[in-house]
Amino acid sequence: MSVRAEFSYKLKIIVGVILMFVVLLGGVIGLTALRSADYWAGQTEVFATTEEMVGSLYSDYEAQVPKMEINTREVDAAREALGRIKASVYDEWRAEASQRLDELAKFVEVRDELLKFFDKDIMKSATKLANVEEMERKFAGLKDGSKKACKGMVEALRGQYDAMELLKTRVRGMFTDDAMSELRVDLKRSEYDEIVALANGLKQRDVAEGFSDALKKADEVLKEREKAAAEALARALEAQRRAAELRRQREREVAAAWRTLNVPYWSQNHAKIYNGCEAASLLMALQFKGYLQGMDLARYVEMMPKSSNPFEGFTHSIYDFEPRNVPHWIAPAPLAKFGRESSGGANVEDITGASLDDLDREVAAGNPVVIYVTWLFKPVTYWAEDAPKNLHVVLLTGYNEISGTQRLTDPWTQSDGSRDWDVSRNEIERIFDSTGRRAIVVR
């Protein structure tokens, strides 16, 4: 074989080998590429399935609030699916999903524990405070979304437990002893009704019914007390009615017992005759008896005798308060004489020294009595010029034997317009005695 032929032969062999290697390499590359595409397709499918499984465990679109009905099997299935995701591109999501599944498992554990304390939506009456507090502690350790899901159950657990304990406390509180045999004396029907309402509203019927005997006993005792109270009230009302009737009867008797004289009225202060009490009282008495009908106080005062001696006429100014340290007055004897002379012979008598009984008899006979007392019936301050410094003269126009009251018509009109004083007989008698029992009567 020639050299050229041999080279050509060897070249063909080399080319053939290269072609065969290229074919084999292309097959390997093609097979690898085919396997890689299948792998990614599978991972994508597993991711999508797992994502859907995890999302289905939540009740909200944001996948924050777990569904109340999920269980451990569903969480474990999602965790198993998560384990089939191997592609590193999903590492971040896989870590987040793993944390979510851990929280879901914790949520399921807490929820299942909560459910043990309920029969449907009613807390079991055997639940203890320690159970409630433990569940509240576990609830506090949940994420916000899990808390939102089981918040209602935790609140129901606490609310129903507190309601049950409140009823126990309130029922026992109605009694003074642990045996609940003696009802509190201050227990009111309103408090009892509140407790009955608590019992009727309690979901734990076995607990409520356990207090039925105590509530029944309390009701019976309250009814007995209410009956006794009603009877006592009826007796009290009857006593009040009788007392009121006796009071009205007394008032009728007192009103009927008044002996009064309806005398005409003159006001010394309205007339600005500030010391004219004797003249005003005498004029009212005379006009009541029919004398001096056309006379007014201003003219009558001018007619009154004046003197530096009160036993002869009026001393000091009858209009002014000065001097202030002595009485401005006229004694009964000259006042009676003035009454007789000014009236043209009226029966006016000085009865100084007479008793209050004597004065009452004069009033009963229709005769007004000018009586010397003190200003506002106060005790005598001191004597000056034969009379108390605070001397005042009024007209005795009535008395009441039953109430022991004297009616005095005061010529000094009070600021409220009142003219008469009804003063106890004892007080008037004390003042009348202290001023010397001075009086005149117009018959």
Short mmCIF file of C-alpha atoms in Angstrom, two decimals:
data_model
loop_
_atom_site.label_atom_id
_atom_site.label_comp_id
_atom_site.label_asym_id
_atom_site.label_seq_id
_atom_site.Cartn_x
_atom_site.Cartn_y
_atom_site.Cartn_z
CA MET A 1 0.00 0.00 0.00
CA SER A 2 1.38 3.30 -0.94
CA VAL A 3 2.11 5.96 1.60
CA ARG A 4 -0.71 8.13 0.32
CA ALA A 5 -3.11 5.27 0.43
CA GLU A 6 -2.05 4.37 3.96
CA PHE A 7 -2.44 8.01 5.11
CA SER A 8 -5.83 8.17 3.54
CA TYR A 9 -6.84 4.98 5.28
CA LYS A 10 -5.65 6.21 8.65
CA LEU A 11 -7.36 9.55 8.12
CA LYS A 12 -10.64 7.83 7.44
CA ILE A 13 -10.27 5.81 10.60
CA ILE A 14 -9.53 8.96 12.65
CA VAL A 15 -12.46 10.82 11.13
CA GLY A 16 -14.69 7.88 11.82
CA VAL A 17 -13.63 7.72 15.42
CA ILE A 18 -14.14 11.47 15.82
CA LEU A 19 -17.55 11.24 14.22
CA MET A 20 -18.47 8.37 16.51
CA PHE A 21 -17.27 10.38 19.61
CA VAL A 22 -19.25 13.40 18.46
CA VAL A 23 -22.32 11.25 18.03
CA LEU A 24 -21.85 9.66 21.43
CA LEU A 25 -21.20 13.07 23.10
CA GLY A 26 -24.26 14.57 21.50
CA GLY A 27 -26.34 11.70 22.75
CA VAL A 28 -25.06 12.10 26.24
CA ILE A 29 -25.63 15.86 26.15
CA GLY A 30 -29.09 15.38 24.71
CA LEU A 31 -30.02 12.78 27.32
CA THR A 32 -28.75 15.04 30.12
CA ALA A 33 -30.70 17.97 28.81
CA LEU A 34 -33.80 15.81 28.55
CA ARG A 35 -33.38 14.61 32.14
CA SER A 36 -32.80 18.24 33.40
CA ALA A 37 -36.04 19.44 31.83
CA ASP A 38 -37.96 16.59 33.44
CA TYR A 39 -36.39 17.46 36.84
CA TRP A 40 -37.41 21.11 36.73
CA ALA A 41 -40.86 20.27 35.53
CA GLY A 42 -41.25 17.90 38.47
CA GLN A 43 -39.93 20.42 41.02
CA THR A 44 -42.23 23.09 39.69
CA GLU A 45 -45.19 20.78 40.00
CA VAL A 46 -44.24 19.76 43.54
CA PHE A 47 -43.81 23.43 44.54
CA ALA A 48 -47.16 24.37 43.11
CA THR A 49 -48.87 21.46 44.84
CA THR A 50 -47.15 22.16 48.14
CA GLU A 51 -47.94 25.87 47.94
CA GLU A 52 -51.59 25.04 47.35
CA MET A 53 -51.60 22.56 50.24
CA VAL A 54 -50.12 25.11 52.63
CA GLY A 55 -52.47 27.84 51.45
CA SER A 56 -55.50 25.58 51.90
CA LEU A 57 -54.76 25.42 55.62
CA TYR A 58 -55.67 29.13 56.05
CA SER A 59 -59.01 30.87 55.98
CA ASP A 60 -57.85 34.19 54.53
CA TYR A 61 -56.32 35.22 51.23
CA GLU A 62 -53.11 36.45 52.91
CA ALA A 63 -52.61 33.01 54.54
CA GLN A 64 -52.36 34.44 58.05
CA VAL A 65 -55.39 33.01 59.87
CA PRO A 66 -55.56 29.20 60.12
CA LYS A 67 -58.79 27.37 59.43
CA MET A 68 -60.38 26.15 62.64
CA GLU A 69 -61.04 22.67 61.20
CA ILE A 70 -57.47 21.76 60.10
CA ASN A 71 -55.81 18.77 61.77
CA THR A 72 -52.35 17.30 62.34
CA ARG A 73 -52.67 14.92 59.40
CA GLU A 74 -53.14 17.82 56.99
CA VAL A 75 -50.19 19.69 58.45
CA ASP A 76 -47.98 16.58 58.26
CA ALA A 77 -49.03 15.95 54.64
CA ALA A 78 -48.03 19.48 53.73
CA ARG A 79 -44.74 19.02 55.55
CA GLU A 80 -44.09 15.77 53.65
CA ALA A 81 -44.80 17.54 50.35
CA LEU A 82 -42.45 20.31 51.37
CA GLY A 83 -39.70 17.73 51.83
CA ARG A 84 -39.95 16.77 48.18
CA ILE A 85 -38.88 20.23 47.08
CA LYS A 86 -35.10 19.98 46.48
CA ALA A 87 -34.35 22.77 44.07
CA SER A 88 -32.23 25.45 45.72
CA VAL A 89 -34.26 28.14 44.02
CA TYR A 90 -37.08 27.36 46.45
CA ASP A 91 -34.91 27.38 49.57
CA GLU A 92 -36.23 30.72 50.88
CA TRP A 93 -39.87 29.81 50.30
CA ARG A 94 -39.28 26.34 51.77
CA ALA A 95 -37.84 27.86 54.95
CA GLU A 96 -40.80 30.25 55.27
CA ALA A 97 -43.29 27.43 54.62
CA SER A 98 -41.56 25.27 57.20
CA GLN A 99 -42.02 28.03 59.81
CA ARG A 100 -45.68 28.37 58.83
CA LEU A 101 -46.23 24.64 59.25
CA ASP A 102 -44.53 24.75 62.65
CA GLU A 103 -46.93 27.55 63.71
CA LEU A 104 -49.89 25.63 62.28
CA ALA A 105 -48.87 22.56 64.25
CA LYS A 106 -48.66 24.68 67.39
CA PHE A 107 -52.06 26.21 66.61
CA VAL A 108 -53.63 22.76 66.14
CA GLU A 109 -52.14 21.65 69.46
CA VAL A 110 -53.56 24.67 71.32
CA ARG A 111 -56.91 24.41 69.58
CA ASP A 112 -57.20 20.70 70.37
CA GLU A 113 -56.40 21.41 74.01
CA LEU A 114 -59.06 24.13 74.09
CA LEU A 115 -61.63 21.78 72.58
CA LYS A 116 -61.08 19.34 75.47
CA PHE A 117 -62.67 21.89 77.80
CA PHE A 118 -65.82 22.30 75.69
CA ASP A 119 -68.83 20.21 74.87
CA LYS A 120 -69.82 21.89 71.62
CA ASP A 121 -69.77 25.59 72.65
CA ILE A 122 -70.31 25.01 76.37
CA MET A 123 -67.35 24.88 78.74
CA LYS A 124 -67.31 21.77 80.91
CA SER A 125 -68.17 22.65 84.49
CA ALA A 126 -65.18 20.65 85.80
CA THR A 127 -62.79 23.18 84.26
CA LYS A 128 -60.45 24.70 86.83
CA LEU A 129 -58.88 28.12 87.03
CA ALA A 130 -55.47 26.56 86.39
CA ASN A 131 -56.79 25.13 83.11
CA VAL A 132 -58.03 28.54 82.01
CA GLU A 133 -54.80 30.29 82.93
CA GLU A 134 -52.69 27.63 81.19
CA MET A 135 -54.69 27.98 77.99
CA GLU A 136 -54.39 31.76 78.15
CA ARG A 137 -50.62 31.38 78.54
CA LYS A 138 -50.40 29.08 75.50
CA PHE A 139 -52.68 31.37 73.54
CA ALA A 140 -50.33 34.26 74.28
CA GLY A 141 -47.47 32.32 72.64
CA LEU A 142 -49.24 32.05 69.27
CA LYS A 143 -48.70 34.29 66.28
CA ASP A 144 -51.25 37.00 65.62
CA GLY A 145 -53.03 35.05 62.88
CA SER A 146 -53.36 31.94 65.07
CA LYS A 147 -54.57 34.12 67.95
CA LYS A 148 -57.24 35.58 65.71
CA ALA A 149 -58.44 32.09 64.81
CA CYS A 150 -58.88 30.81 68.36
CA LYS A 151 -59.45 34.08 70.20
CA GLY A 152 -63.18 33.41 70.44
CA MET A 153 -62.62 30.05 72.12
CA VAL A 154 -60.16 31.49 74.64
CA GLU A 155 -62.53 34.35 75.47
CA ALA A 156 -65.44 31.92 75.77
CA LEU A 157 -63.36 29.76 78.12
CA ARG A 158 -62.54 32.70 80.38
CA GLY A 159 -66.00 34.27 80.14
CA GLN A 160 -67.89 31.09 80.95
CA TYR A 161 -65.51 30.19 83.76
CA ASP A 162 -65.87 33.67 85.31
CA ALA A 163 -69.67 33.51 84.94
CA MET A 164 -69.72 30.13 86.66
CA GLU A 165 -67.52 31.35 89.51
CA LEU A 166 -69.50 34.57 89.82
CA LEU A 167 -72.71 32.61 90.31
CA LYS A 168 -71.05 30.46 92.97
CA THR A 169 -69.79 33.55 94.78
CA ARG A 170 -73.09 35.42 94.54
CA VAL A 171 -75.20 32.49 95.73
CA ARG A 172 -72.91 31.79 98.67
CA GLY A 173 -72.83 35.50 99.41
CA MET A 174 -76.58 35.47 100.11
CA PHE A 175 -75.90 33.44 103.24
CA THR A 176 -73.93 34.08 106.41
CA ASP A 177 -72.58 30.54 106.76
CA ASP A 178 -70.79 28.01 104.54
CA ALA A 179 -73.70 25.58 104.86
CA MET A 180 -75.95 28.23 103.28
CA SER A 181 -78.58 27.84 105.98
CA GLU A 182 -78.87 31.42 107.27
CA LEU A 183 -79.88 34.13 104.83
CA ARG A 184 -78.34 37.58 105.24
CA VAL A 185 -80.69 39.98 106.99
CA ASP A 186 -79.85 42.76 104.52
CA LEU A 187 -80.47 40.69 101.37
CA LYS A 188 -82.84 42.56 99.05
CA ARG A 189 -85.18 41.15 96.42
CA SER A 190 -83.32 43.11 93.73
CA GLU A 191 -80.05 41.35 94.61
CA TYR A 192 -81.78 37.98 94.61
CA ASP A 193 -83.29 38.69 91.18
CA GLU A 194 -79.83 39.53 89.82
CA ILE A 195 -78.51 36.18 91.06
CA VAL A 196 -81.46 34.30 89.55
CA ALA A 197 -80.77 36.03 86.23
CA LEU A 198 -77.13 34.87 86.46
CA ALA A 199 -78.28 31.29 87.11
CA ASN A 200 -80.77 31.36 84.23
CA GLY A 201 -78.14 32.69 81.86
CA LEU A 202 -75.38 30.26 82.86
CA LYS A 203 -74.45 27.77 80.14
CA GLN A 204 -73.30 25.21 82.72
CA ARG A 205 -76.78 24.04 83.64
CA ASP A 206 -75.52 21.43 86.08
CA VAL A 207 -73.86 24.17 88.14
CA ALA A 208 -76.93 26.41 88.02
CA GLU A 209 -79.25 23.55 88.95
CA GLY A 210 -76.93 22.67 91.83
CA PHE A 211 -77.92 25.95 93.46
CA SER A 212 -81.66 25.56 92.87
CA ASP A 213 -82.36 24.51 96.47
CA ALA A 214 -80.40 27.46 97.85
CA LEU A 215 -82.21 29.87 95.54
CA LYS A 216 -85.57 28.34 96.44
CA LYS A 217 -84.82 28.69 100.13
CA ALA A 218 -83.73 32.31 99.68
CA ASP A 219 -86.93 33.05 97.77
CA GLU A 220 -89.08 31.56 100.52
CA VAL A 221 -87.28 33.53 103.24
CA LEU A 222 -87.54 36.73 101.21
CA LYS A 223 -91.26 36.18 100.70
CA GLU A 224 -91.73 35.76 104.45
CA ARG A 225 -89.74 38.92 105.08
CA GLU A 226 -91.61 40.82 102.38
CA LYS A 227 -94.91 39.71 103.85
CA ALA A 228 -93.82 40.82 107.31
CA ALA A 229 -92.52 44.11 105.88
CA ALA A 230 -95.77 44.67 104.00
CA GLU A 231 -97.76 44.03 107.16
CA ALA A 232 -95.48 46.36 109.12
CA LEU A 233 -95.83 49.00 106.42
CA ALA A 234 -99.60 48.61 106.48
CA ARG A 235 -99.57 49.06 110.25
CA ALA A 236 -97.29 52.07 109.93
CA LEU A 237 -99.49 53.61 107.25
CA GLU A 238 -102.54 53.01 109.38
CA ALA A 239 -100.77 54.59 112.34
CA GLN A 240 -99.81 57.53 110.13
CA ARG A 241 -103.39 57.81 108.91
CA ARG A 242 -104.68 57.79 112.46
CA ALA A 243 -102.04 60.30 113.53
CA ALA A 244 -102.94 62.52 110.59
CA GLU A 245 -106.60 62.27 111.45
CA LEU A 246 -105.85 63.09 115.09
CA ARG A 247 -103.69 65.98 113.90
CA ARG A 248 -106.48 67.26 111.66
CA GLN A 249 -108.94 66.82 114.51
CA ARG A 250 -106.57 68.71 116.78
CA GLU A 251 -106.21 71.44 114.16
CA ARG A 252 -109.98 71.69 113.88
CA GLU A 253 -110.29 71.87 117.64
CA VAL A 254 -107.54 74.47 117.86
CA ALA A 255 -109.09 76.52 115.08
CA ALA A 256 -112.46 76.33 116.79
CA ALA A 257 -110.90 77.32 120.11
CA TRP A 258 -109.62 80.69 118.89
CA ARG A 259 -111.28 83.73 120.38
CA THR A 260 -110.25 86.65 118.19
CA LEU A 261 -111.22 90.25 117.50
CA ASN A 262 -111.05 91.49 113.90
CA VAL A 263 -109.79 94.98 114.66
CA PRO A 264 -109.01 97.67 112.02
CA TYR A 265 -105.30 98.15 111.44
CA TRP A 266 -102.93 101.11 111.67
CA SER A 267 -99.20 100.84 110.89
CA GLN A 268 -96.91 103.12 112.86
CA ASN A 269 -93.84 102.49 110.65
CA HIS A 270 -95.72 102.87 107.38
CA ALA A 271 -97.00 106.21 108.72
CA LYS A 272 -93.41 107.03 109.78
CA ILE A 273 -94.55 107.55 113.35
CA TYR A 274 -91.79 105.32 114.66
CA ASN A 275 -92.69 105.60 118.35
CA GLY A 276 -96.46 105.66 117.92
CA CYS A 277 -97.24 102.12 119.09
CA GLU A 278 -99.41 103.27 122.04
CA ALA A 279 -101.43 105.66 119.88
CA ALA A 280 -101.87 103.10 117.04
CA SER A 281 -102.92 100.33 119.43
CA LEU A 282 -105.40 102.56 121.24
CA LEU A 283 -106.88 103.89 117.96
CA MET A 284 -107.37 100.34 116.63
CA ALA A 285 -109.16 99.38 119.87
CA LEU A 286 -111.40 102.45 119.89
CA GLN A 287 -112.37 102.10 116.23
CA PHE A 288 -113.16 98.41 116.78
CA LYS A 289 -115.61 99.50 119.49
CA GLY A 290 -117.14 102.06 117.15
CA TYR A 291 -115.36 105.26 118.18
CA LEU A 292 -113.36 107.76 116.10
CA GLN A 293 -114.33 106.15 112.79
CA GLY A 294 -113.09 109.05 110.71
CA MET A 295 -109.81 109.46 112.59
CA ASP A 296 -106.42 108.58 111.09
CA LEU A 297 -103.22 107.83 113.00
CA ALA A 298 -101.36 110.99 112.00
CA ARG A 299 -104.07 113.26 113.40
CA TYR A 300 -104.56 111.09 116.48
CA VAL A 301 -100.87 111.27 117.36
CA GLU A 302 -101.00 115.06 117.25
CA MET A 303 -103.88 115.00 119.74
CA MET A 304 -101.98 112.86 122.23
CA PRO A 305 -100.74 114.74 125.35
CA LYS A 306 -96.98 115.25 125.51
CA SER A 307 -94.93 115.63 128.68
CA SER A 308 -91.53 115.09 130.20
CA ASN A 309 -93.31 112.79 132.64
CA PRO A 310 -94.63 109.55 131.09
CA PHE A 311 -97.34 109.42 133.76
CA GLU A 312 -98.78 112.65 132.39
CA GLY A 313 -98.13 112.40 128.66
CA PHE A 314 -95.92 110.99 125.90
CA THR A 315 -92.21 111.52 126.58
CA HIS A 316 -89.57 112.28 123.95
CA SER A 317 -90.24 112.31 120.21
CA ILE A 318 -93.10 110.20 118.95
CA TYR A 319 -91.60 110.35 115.43
CA ASP A 320 -87.85 109.97 115.87
CA PHE A 321 -85.62 107.38 117.55
CA GLU A 322 -83.45 109.95 119.30
CA PRO A 323 -82.53 109.80 122.09
CA ARG A 324 -81.86 106.09 121.74
CA ASN A 325 -80.94 105.20 125.32
CA VAL A 326 -84.38 105.80 126.85
CA PRO A 327 -87.91 104.59 126.08
CA HIS A 328 -90.28 106.88 124.20
CA TRP A 329 -93.60 106.14 125.88
CA ILE A 330 -96.76 107.06 127.77
CA ALA A 331 -97.95 105.19 130.86
CA PRO A 332 -101.31 103.33 130.91
CA ALA A 333 -103.15 105.84 133.14
CA PRO A 334 -102.68 108.95 130.95
CA LEU A 335 -103.17 106.79 127.83
CA ALA A 336 -106.54 105.56 129.16
CA LYS A 337 -107.52 109.12 130.06
CA PHE A 338 -106.58 110.25 126.54
CA GLY A 339 -108.70 107.44 125.12
CA ARG A 340 -111.74 108.52 127.09
CA GLU A 341 -111.37 112.21 126.29
CA SER A 342 -110.47 111.81 122.62
CA SER A 343 -113.38 109.43 121.97
CA GLY A 344 -115.97 111.50 123.77
CA GLY A 345 -116.52 109.13 126.66
CA ALA A 346 -115.52 105.61 125.62
CA ASN A 347 -115.11 103.11 128.45
CA VAL A 348 -111.32 102.99 128.54
CA GLU A 349 -109.82 101.67 131.79
CA ASP A 350 -106.30 101.26 133.09
CA ILE A 351 -106.17 97.64 134.28
CA THR A 352 -102.48 97.54 135.20
CA GLY A 353 -101.83 94.64 137.56
CA ALA A 354 -104.44 92.36 135.97
CA SER A 355 -103.44 88.78 135.18
CA LEU A 356 -103.24 87.33 131.68
CA ASP A 357 -106.37 85.34 132.50
CA ASP A 358 -108.11 88.65 133.21
CA LEU A 359 -106.99 89.99 129.84
CA ASP A 360 -108.27 86.86 128.08
CA ARG A 361 -111.65 87.30 129.70
CA GLU A 362 -111.79 90.84 128.36
CA VAL A 363 -111.00 89.59 124.83
CA ALA A 364 -113.65 86.87 125.22
CA ALA A 365 -116.11 89.65 126.07
CA GLY A 366 -115.17 91.44 122.84
CA ASN A 367 -112.89 94.03 124.41
CA PRO A 368 -109.42 94.61 122.87
CA VAL A 369 -106.59 95.15 125.36
CA VAL A 370 -103.61 97.45 124.88
CA ILE A 371 -100.73 95.49 126.44
CA TYR A 372 -97.22 96.67 127.30
CA VAL A 373 -94.55 94.11 126.28
CA THR A 374 -91.06 94.30 124.68
CA TRP A 375 -89.79 94.70 121.12
CA LEU A 376 -90.04 91.31 119.33
CA PHE A 377 -90.88 89.82 122.75
CA LYS A 378 -87.22 89.79 123.78
CA PRO A 379 -86.15 89.87 127.45
CA VAL A 380 -86.06 93.28 129.13
CA THR A 381 -82.70 94.96 128.41
CA TYR A 382 -82.68 97.55 131.20
CA TRP A 383 -85.06 100.07 132.78
CA ALA A 384 -84.91 103.79 132.17
CA GLU A 385 -87.44 106.47 133.10
CA ASP A 386 -89.76 103.89 134.70
CA ALA A 387 -89.96 101.58 131.66
CA PRO A 388 -87.88 98.94 129.87
CA LYS A 389 -85.53 100.45 127.29
CA ASN A 390 -86.96 98.00 124.66
CA LEU A 391 -90.61 98.67 125.56
CA HIS A 392 -93.20 98.05 122.87
CA VAL A 393 -97.01 98.26 122.98
CA VAL A 394 -99.33 95.99 121.00
CA LEU A 395 -103.00 95.02 121.00
CA LEU A 396 -104.15 91.73 122.51
CA THR A 397 -106.81 90.56 120.04
CA GLY A 398 -107.11 86.83 120.62
CA TYR A 399 -106.19 83.70 122.55
CA ASN A 400 -106.53 79.93 122.22
CA GLU A 401 -107.11 77.84 125.33
CA ILE A 402 -106.24 74.54 123.61
CA SER A 403 -102.93 75.56 122.02
CA GLY A 404 -102.04 77.98 124.82
CA THR A 405 -101.39 80.77 122.34
CA GLN A 406 -102.00 84.51 122.47
CA ARG A 407 -102.65 86.61 119.32
CA LEU A 408 -101.12 90.05 119.34
CA THR A 409 -101.79 92.65 116.66
CA ASP A 410 -98.58 94.63 116.20
CA PRO A 411 -98.80 98.21 114.87
CA TRP A 412 -95.23 97.80 113.59
CA THR A 413 -95.79 96.03 110.28
CA GLN A 414 -93.17 93.36 109.57
CA SER A 415 -91.12 93.33 106.35
CA ASP A 416 -93.19 90.44 104.98
CA GLY A 417 -96.40 92.39 105.61
CA SER A 418 -97.47 90.37 108.64
CA ARG A 419 -99.39 92.20 111.37
CA ASP A 420 -100.20 89.52 113.93
CA TRP A 421 -98.04 87.42 116.21
CA ASP A 422 -99.20 84.10 117.63
CA VAL A 423 -97.01 83.64 120.70
CA SER A 424 -97.13 81.00 123.41
CA ARG A 425 -99.04 81.99 126.49
CA ASN A 426 -96.09 81.19 128.76
CA GLU A 427 -93.80 83.54 126.82
CA ILE A 428 -96.31 86.39 126.85
CA GLU A 429 -97.03 85.89 130.52
CA ARG A 430 -93.30 86.03 131.30
CA ILE A 431 -92.83 89.25 129.33
CA PHE A 432 -96.05 90.80 130.67
CA ASP A 433 -94.94 90.12 134.23
CA SER A 434 -91.41 91.45 133.56
CA THR A 435 -92.74 94.80 132.26
CA GLY A 436 -95.06 95.39 135.25
CA ARG A 437 -98.39 93.97 133.97
CA ARG A 438 -99.32 97.25 132.32
CA ALA A 439 -102.46 97.28 130.18
CA ILE A 440 -105.63 99.23 129.38
CA VAL A 441 -108.91 97.83 128.07
CA VAL A 442 -111.50 99.42 125.76
CA ARG A 443 -114.97 98.16 126.56
#
